[in-house]
Short mmCIF file of C-alpha atoms and ligand atoms in Angstrom, two decimals:
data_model
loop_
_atom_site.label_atom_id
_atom_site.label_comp_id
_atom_site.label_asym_id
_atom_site.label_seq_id
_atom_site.Cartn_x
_atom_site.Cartn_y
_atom_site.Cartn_z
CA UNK V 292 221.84 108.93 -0.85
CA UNK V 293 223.48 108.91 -4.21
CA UNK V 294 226.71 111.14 -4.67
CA UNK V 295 225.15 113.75 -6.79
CA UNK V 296 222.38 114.45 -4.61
CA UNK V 297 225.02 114.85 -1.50
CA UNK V 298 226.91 117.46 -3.53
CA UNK V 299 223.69 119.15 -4.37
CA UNK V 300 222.52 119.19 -0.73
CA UNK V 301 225.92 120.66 0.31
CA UNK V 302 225.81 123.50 -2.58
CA UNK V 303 222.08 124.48 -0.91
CA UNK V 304 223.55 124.08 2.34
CA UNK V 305 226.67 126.48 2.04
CA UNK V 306 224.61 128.88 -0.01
CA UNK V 307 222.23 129.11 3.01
CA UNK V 308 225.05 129.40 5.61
CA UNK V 309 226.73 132.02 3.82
CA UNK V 310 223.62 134.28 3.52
CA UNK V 311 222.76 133.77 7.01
CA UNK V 312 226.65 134.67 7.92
CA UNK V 313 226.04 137.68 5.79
CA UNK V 314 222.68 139.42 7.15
CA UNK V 315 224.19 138.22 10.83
CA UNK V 316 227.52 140.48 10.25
CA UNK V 317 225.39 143.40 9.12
CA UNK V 318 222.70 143.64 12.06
CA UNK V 319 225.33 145.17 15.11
CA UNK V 320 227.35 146.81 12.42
CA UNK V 321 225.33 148.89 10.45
CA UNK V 322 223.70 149.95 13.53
CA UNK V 323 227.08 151.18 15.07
CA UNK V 324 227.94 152.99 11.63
CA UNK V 325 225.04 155.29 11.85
CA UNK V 326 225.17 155.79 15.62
CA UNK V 327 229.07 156.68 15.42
CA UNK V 328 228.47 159.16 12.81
CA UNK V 329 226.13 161.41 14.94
CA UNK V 330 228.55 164.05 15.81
CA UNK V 331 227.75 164.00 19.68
CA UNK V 332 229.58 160.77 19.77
CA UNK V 333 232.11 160.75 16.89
CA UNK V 334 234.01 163.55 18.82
CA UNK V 335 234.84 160.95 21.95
CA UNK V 336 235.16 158.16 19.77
CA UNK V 337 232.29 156.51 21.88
CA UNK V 338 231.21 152.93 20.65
CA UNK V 339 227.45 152.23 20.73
CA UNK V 340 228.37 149.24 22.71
CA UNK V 341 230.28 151.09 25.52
CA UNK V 342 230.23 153.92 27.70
CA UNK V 343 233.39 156.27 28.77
CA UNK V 344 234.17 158.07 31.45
CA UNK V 345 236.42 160.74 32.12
CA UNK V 346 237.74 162.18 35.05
CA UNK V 347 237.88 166.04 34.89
CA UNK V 348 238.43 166.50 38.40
CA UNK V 349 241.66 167.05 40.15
CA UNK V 350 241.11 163.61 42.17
CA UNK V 351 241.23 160.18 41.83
CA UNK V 352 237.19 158.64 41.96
CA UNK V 353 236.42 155.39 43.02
CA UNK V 354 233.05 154.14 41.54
CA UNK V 355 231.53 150.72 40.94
CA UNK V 356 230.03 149.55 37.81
CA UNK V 357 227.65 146.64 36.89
CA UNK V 358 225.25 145.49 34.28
CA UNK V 359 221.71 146.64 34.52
CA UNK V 360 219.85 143.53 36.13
CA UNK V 361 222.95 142.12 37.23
CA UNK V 362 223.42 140.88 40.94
CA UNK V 363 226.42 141.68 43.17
CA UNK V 364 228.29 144.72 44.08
CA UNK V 365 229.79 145.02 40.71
CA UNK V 366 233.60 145.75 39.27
CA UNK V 367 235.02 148.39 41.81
CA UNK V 368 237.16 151.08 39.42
CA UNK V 369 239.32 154.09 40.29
CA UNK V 370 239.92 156.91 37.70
CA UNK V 371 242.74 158.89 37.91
CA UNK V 372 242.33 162.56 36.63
CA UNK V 373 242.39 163.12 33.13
CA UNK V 374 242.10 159.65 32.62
CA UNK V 375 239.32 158.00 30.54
CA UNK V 376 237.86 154.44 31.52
CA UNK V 377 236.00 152.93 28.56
CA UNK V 378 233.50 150.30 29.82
CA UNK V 379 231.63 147.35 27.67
CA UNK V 380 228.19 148.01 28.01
CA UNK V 381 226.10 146.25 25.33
CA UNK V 382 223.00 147.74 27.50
CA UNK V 383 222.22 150.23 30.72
CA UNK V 384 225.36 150.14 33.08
CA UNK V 385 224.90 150.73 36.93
CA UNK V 386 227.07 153.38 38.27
CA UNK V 387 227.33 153.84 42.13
CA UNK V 388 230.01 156.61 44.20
CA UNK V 389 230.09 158.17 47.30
CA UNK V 390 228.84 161.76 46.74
CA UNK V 391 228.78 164.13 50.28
CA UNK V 392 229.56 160.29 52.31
CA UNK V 393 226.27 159.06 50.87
CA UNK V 394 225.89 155.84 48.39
CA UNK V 395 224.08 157.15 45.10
CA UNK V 396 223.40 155.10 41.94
CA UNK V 397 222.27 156.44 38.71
CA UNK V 398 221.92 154.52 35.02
CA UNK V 399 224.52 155.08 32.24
CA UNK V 400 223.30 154.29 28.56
CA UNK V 401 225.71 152.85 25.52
CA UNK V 402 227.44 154.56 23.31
CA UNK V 403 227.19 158.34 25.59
CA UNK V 404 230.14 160.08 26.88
CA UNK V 405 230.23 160.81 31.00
CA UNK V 406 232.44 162.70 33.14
CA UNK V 407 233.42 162.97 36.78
CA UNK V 408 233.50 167.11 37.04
CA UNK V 409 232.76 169.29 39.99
CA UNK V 410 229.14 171.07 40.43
CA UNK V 411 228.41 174.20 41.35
CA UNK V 412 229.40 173.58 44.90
CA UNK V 413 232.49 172.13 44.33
CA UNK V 414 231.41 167.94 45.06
CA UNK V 415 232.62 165.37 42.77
CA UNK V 416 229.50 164.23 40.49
CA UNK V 417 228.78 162.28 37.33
CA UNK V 418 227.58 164.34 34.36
CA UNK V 419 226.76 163.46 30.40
CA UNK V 420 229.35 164.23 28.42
CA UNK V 421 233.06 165.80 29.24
CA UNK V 422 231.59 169.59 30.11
CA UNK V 423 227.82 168.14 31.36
CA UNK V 424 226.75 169.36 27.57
CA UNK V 425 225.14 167.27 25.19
CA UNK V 426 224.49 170.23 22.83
CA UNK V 427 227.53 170.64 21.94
CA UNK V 428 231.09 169.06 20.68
CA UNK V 429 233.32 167.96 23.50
CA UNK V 430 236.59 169.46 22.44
CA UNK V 431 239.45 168.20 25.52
CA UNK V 432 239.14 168.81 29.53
CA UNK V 433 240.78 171.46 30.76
CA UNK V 434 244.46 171.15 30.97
CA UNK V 435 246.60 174.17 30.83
CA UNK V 436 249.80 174.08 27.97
CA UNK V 437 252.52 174.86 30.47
CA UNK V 438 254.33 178.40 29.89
CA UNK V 439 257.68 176.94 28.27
CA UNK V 440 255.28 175.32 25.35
CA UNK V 441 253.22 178.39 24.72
CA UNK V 442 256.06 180.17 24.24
CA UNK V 443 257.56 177.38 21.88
CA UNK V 444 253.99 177.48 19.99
CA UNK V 445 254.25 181.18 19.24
CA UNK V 446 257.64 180.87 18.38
CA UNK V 447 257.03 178.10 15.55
CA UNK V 448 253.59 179.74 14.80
CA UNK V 449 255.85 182.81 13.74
CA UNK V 450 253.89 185.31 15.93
CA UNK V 451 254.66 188.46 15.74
CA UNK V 452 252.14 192.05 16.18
CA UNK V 453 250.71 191.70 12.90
CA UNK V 454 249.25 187.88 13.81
CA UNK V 455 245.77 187.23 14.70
CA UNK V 456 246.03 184.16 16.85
CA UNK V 457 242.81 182.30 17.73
CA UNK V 458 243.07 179.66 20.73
CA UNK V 459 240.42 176.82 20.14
CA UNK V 460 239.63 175.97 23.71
CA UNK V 461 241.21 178.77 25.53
CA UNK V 462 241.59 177.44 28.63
CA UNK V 463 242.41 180.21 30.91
CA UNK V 464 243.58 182.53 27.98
CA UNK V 465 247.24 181.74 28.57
CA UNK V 466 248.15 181.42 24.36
CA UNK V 467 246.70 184.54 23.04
CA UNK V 468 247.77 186.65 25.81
CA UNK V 469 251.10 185.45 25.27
CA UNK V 470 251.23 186.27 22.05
CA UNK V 471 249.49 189.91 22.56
CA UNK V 472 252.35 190.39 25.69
CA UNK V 473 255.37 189.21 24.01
CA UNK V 474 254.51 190.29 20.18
CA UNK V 475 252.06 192.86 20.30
CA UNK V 476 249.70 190.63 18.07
CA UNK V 477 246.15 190.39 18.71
CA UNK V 478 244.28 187.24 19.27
CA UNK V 479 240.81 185.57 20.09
CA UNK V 480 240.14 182.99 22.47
CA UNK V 481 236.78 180.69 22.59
CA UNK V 482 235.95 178.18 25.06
CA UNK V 483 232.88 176.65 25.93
CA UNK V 484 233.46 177.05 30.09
CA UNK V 485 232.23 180.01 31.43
CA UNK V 486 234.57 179.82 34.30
CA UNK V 487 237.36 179.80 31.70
CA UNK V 488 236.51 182.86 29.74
CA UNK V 489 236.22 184.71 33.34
CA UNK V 490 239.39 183.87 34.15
CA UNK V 491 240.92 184.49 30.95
CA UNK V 492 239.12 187.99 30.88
CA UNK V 493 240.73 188.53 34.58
CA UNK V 494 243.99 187.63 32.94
CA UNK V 495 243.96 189.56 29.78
CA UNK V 496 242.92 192.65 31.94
CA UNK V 497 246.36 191.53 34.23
CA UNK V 498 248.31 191.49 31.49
CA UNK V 499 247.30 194.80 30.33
CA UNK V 500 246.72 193.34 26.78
CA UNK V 501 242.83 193.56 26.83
CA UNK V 502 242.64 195.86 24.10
CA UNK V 503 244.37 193.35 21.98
CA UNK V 504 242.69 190.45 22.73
CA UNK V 505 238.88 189.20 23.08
CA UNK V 506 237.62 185.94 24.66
CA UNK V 507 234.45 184.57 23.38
CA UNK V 508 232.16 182.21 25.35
CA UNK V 509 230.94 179.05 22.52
CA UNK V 510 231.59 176.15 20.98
CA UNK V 511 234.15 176.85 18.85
CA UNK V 512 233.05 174.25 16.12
CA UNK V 513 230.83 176.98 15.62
CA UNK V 514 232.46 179.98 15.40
CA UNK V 515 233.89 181.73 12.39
CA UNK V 516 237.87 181.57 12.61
CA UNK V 517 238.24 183.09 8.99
CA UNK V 518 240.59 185.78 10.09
CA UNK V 519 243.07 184.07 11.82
CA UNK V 520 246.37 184.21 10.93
CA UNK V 521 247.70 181.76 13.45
CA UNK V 522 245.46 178.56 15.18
CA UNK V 523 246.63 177.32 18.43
CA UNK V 524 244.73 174.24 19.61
CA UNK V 525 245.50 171.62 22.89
CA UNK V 526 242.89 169.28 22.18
CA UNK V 527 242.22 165.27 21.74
CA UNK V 528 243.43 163.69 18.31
CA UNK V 529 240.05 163.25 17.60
CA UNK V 530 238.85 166.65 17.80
CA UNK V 531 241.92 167.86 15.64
CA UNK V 532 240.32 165.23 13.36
CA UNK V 533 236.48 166.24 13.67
CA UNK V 534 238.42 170.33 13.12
CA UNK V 535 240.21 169.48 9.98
CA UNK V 536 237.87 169.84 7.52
CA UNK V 537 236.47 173.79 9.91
CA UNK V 538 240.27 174.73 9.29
CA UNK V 539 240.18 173.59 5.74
CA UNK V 540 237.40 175.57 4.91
CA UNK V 541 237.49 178.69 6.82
CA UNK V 542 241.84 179.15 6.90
CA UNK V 543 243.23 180.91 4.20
CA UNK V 544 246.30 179.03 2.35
CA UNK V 545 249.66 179.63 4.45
CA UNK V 546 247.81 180.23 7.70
CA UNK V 547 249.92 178.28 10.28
CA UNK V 548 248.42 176.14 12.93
CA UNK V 549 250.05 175.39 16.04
CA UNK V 550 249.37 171.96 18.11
CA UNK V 551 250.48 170.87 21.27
CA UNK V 552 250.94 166.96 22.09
CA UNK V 553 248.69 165.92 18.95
CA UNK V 554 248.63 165.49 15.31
CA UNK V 555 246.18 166.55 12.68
CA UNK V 556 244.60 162.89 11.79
CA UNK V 557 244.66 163.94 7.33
CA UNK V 558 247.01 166.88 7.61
CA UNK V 559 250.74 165.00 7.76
CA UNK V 560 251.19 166.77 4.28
CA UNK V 561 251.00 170.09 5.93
CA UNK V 562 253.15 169.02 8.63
CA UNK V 563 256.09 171.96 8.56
CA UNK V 564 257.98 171.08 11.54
CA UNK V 565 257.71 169.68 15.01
CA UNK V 566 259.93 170.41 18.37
CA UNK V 567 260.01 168.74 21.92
CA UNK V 568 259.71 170.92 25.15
CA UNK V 569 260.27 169.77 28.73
CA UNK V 570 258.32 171.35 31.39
CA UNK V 571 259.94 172.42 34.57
CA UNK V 572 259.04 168.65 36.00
CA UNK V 573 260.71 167.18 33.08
CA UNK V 574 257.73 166.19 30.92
CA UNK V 575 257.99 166.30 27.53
CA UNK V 576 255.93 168.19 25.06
CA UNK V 577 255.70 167.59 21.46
CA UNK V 578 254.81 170.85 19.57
CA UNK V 579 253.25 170.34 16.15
CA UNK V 580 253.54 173.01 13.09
CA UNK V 581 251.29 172.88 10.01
CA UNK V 582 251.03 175.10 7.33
CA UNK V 583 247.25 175.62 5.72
C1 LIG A 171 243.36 171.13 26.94
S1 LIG A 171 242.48 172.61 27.28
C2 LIG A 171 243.54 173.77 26.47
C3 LIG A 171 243.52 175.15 27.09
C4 LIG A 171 244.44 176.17 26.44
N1 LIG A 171 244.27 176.22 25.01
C5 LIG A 171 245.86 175.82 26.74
O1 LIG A 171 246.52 175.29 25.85
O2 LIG A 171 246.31 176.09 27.88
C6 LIG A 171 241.07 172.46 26.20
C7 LIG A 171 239.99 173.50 26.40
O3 LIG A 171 239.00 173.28 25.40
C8 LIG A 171 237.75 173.67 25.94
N2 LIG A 171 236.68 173.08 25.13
C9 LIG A 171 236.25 171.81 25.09
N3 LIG A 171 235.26 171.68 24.20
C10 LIG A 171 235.08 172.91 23.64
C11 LIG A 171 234.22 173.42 22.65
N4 LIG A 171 233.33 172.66 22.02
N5 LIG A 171 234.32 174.72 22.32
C12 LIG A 171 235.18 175.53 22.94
N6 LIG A 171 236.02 175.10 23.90
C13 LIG A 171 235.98 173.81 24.24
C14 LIG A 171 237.82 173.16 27.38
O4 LIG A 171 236.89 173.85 28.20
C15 LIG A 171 239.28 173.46 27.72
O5 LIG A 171 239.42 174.70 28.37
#
């Protein structure tokens, strides 16, 4: 073979390699770009080629997980609470747990959210997303903000009995009766837990602050927070993220937002101030001010 026709072969040869390279890199890829932009995933951060699962039980669970197809007994996991195992699954993954003393096994697809959360009667089970809802965003499990942060929150949020506070995820109500107790100031708190708006009803009514406050059972991605004067929120990073642009639309300039143990992914411009608070074991607690 003469020397130009080598050169000519490896031209055509690279050429060909670096288209193939090309299409190959976009297959997976552009696949995963559209499936992480459907909002039922975004919120967990949920890769189309894995599964997660939280625990939102007060337990550790021990599970096993294996391929679909695969033989053996499979990788034998424990989950602590609050704690979120994310798993490779490239296709259907095998989940097996005791439930009432019994073996059962049920199929988990890629790129969904699970949970470990009690049913109805109380047993441990496995359910699609973090609040067994597919319909709508998954915001944070429940964990309460302990009562030395609250207070810190209100504080920094500048609370006083002219504030509307709304709590995104009220939890059981703790934050806006808080504020209505200490301040006077009235306040709105939306969760998407039935069991959490009954308690925080119960509360209010304990408090003797349940004219000032109301608790409204939703997802609070969709409801209107336009008259707030102060936004509390406890939630993942990622859900301050997917809220950013709710808060930047509905808030009113100056409205402060309060946020306990995470930032505002986009909103370190707005960041006022910040303080640390230990709980009575010691933990810390990072409050976060921003200013709409
Ligand atoms: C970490 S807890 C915070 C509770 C309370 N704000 C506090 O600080 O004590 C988060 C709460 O958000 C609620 N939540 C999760 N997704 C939600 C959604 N889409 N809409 C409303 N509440 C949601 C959960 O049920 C849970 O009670």
């Amino acid at each position: 073979m003469n020397k130009r026709l080598m050169i000519g072969l490896s031209v055509v040869f690279c050429l060909a390699a670096a288209v193939l390279i090309y299409l190959g890199s976009r297959g997976p890829d552009a696949t995963a770009t559209t499936v992480m932009q459907e909002p039922s995933q975004a919120f967990l951060g949920v890769g189309p080629r894995e599964i997660t699962i939280r625990n939102v039980t007060k337990k550790p669970v021990h599970y096993k997980l294996r391929a679909y197809g695969s033989e053996g007994g499979g990788d034998e996991r424990v989950l602590l609470p609050d704690e979120i195992d994310r798993y490779p699954a490239p296709q259907t993954v095998i989940i097996s747990y005791l439930k009432h003393g019994v073996e059962v096994t049920y199929s988990l697809f890629p790129g969904k959210p699970y949970s470990f959360r009690y049913d109805s009667a109380g047993n441990t089970d496995i359910w699609v997303g973090a609040h067994g809802r597919e319909d709508a965003v998954d915001l944070a499990p429940y964990v309460p903000t302990p009562s030395e942060v609250v207070a810190e929150m209100c504080r920094l949020g500048e609370v006083s009995k002219d504030s509307i506070v709304y709590d995104i995820g009220c939890g059981d109500g703790r934050i806006v009766i808080y504020a209505a107790k200490t301040y006077g100031a009235r306040g709105v708190g939306i969760d998407i837990e039935p069991e959490r708006i009954r308690e925080s009803r119960a509360n209010a009514k304990e408090a003797g602050v349940e004219k000032l406050v109301r608790f409204e059972l939703a997802d609070a991605t969709r409801v209107d927070i336009s008259e707030a004067t102060v936004v509390t929120m406890y939630l993942l990073p990622e859900s301050n993220e997917l809220l950013r642009p709710k808060l930047e639309k509905e808030l009113r300039p100056g409205v402060f937002v309060v946020t306990h143990n995470y930032m505002i992914p986009g909103w370190e411009e707005k960041e006022v101030t910040s303080a640390v608070v230990r709980d009575p074991e010691g933990k810390e607690h990072t409050v976060f001010l921003y200013r709409r």
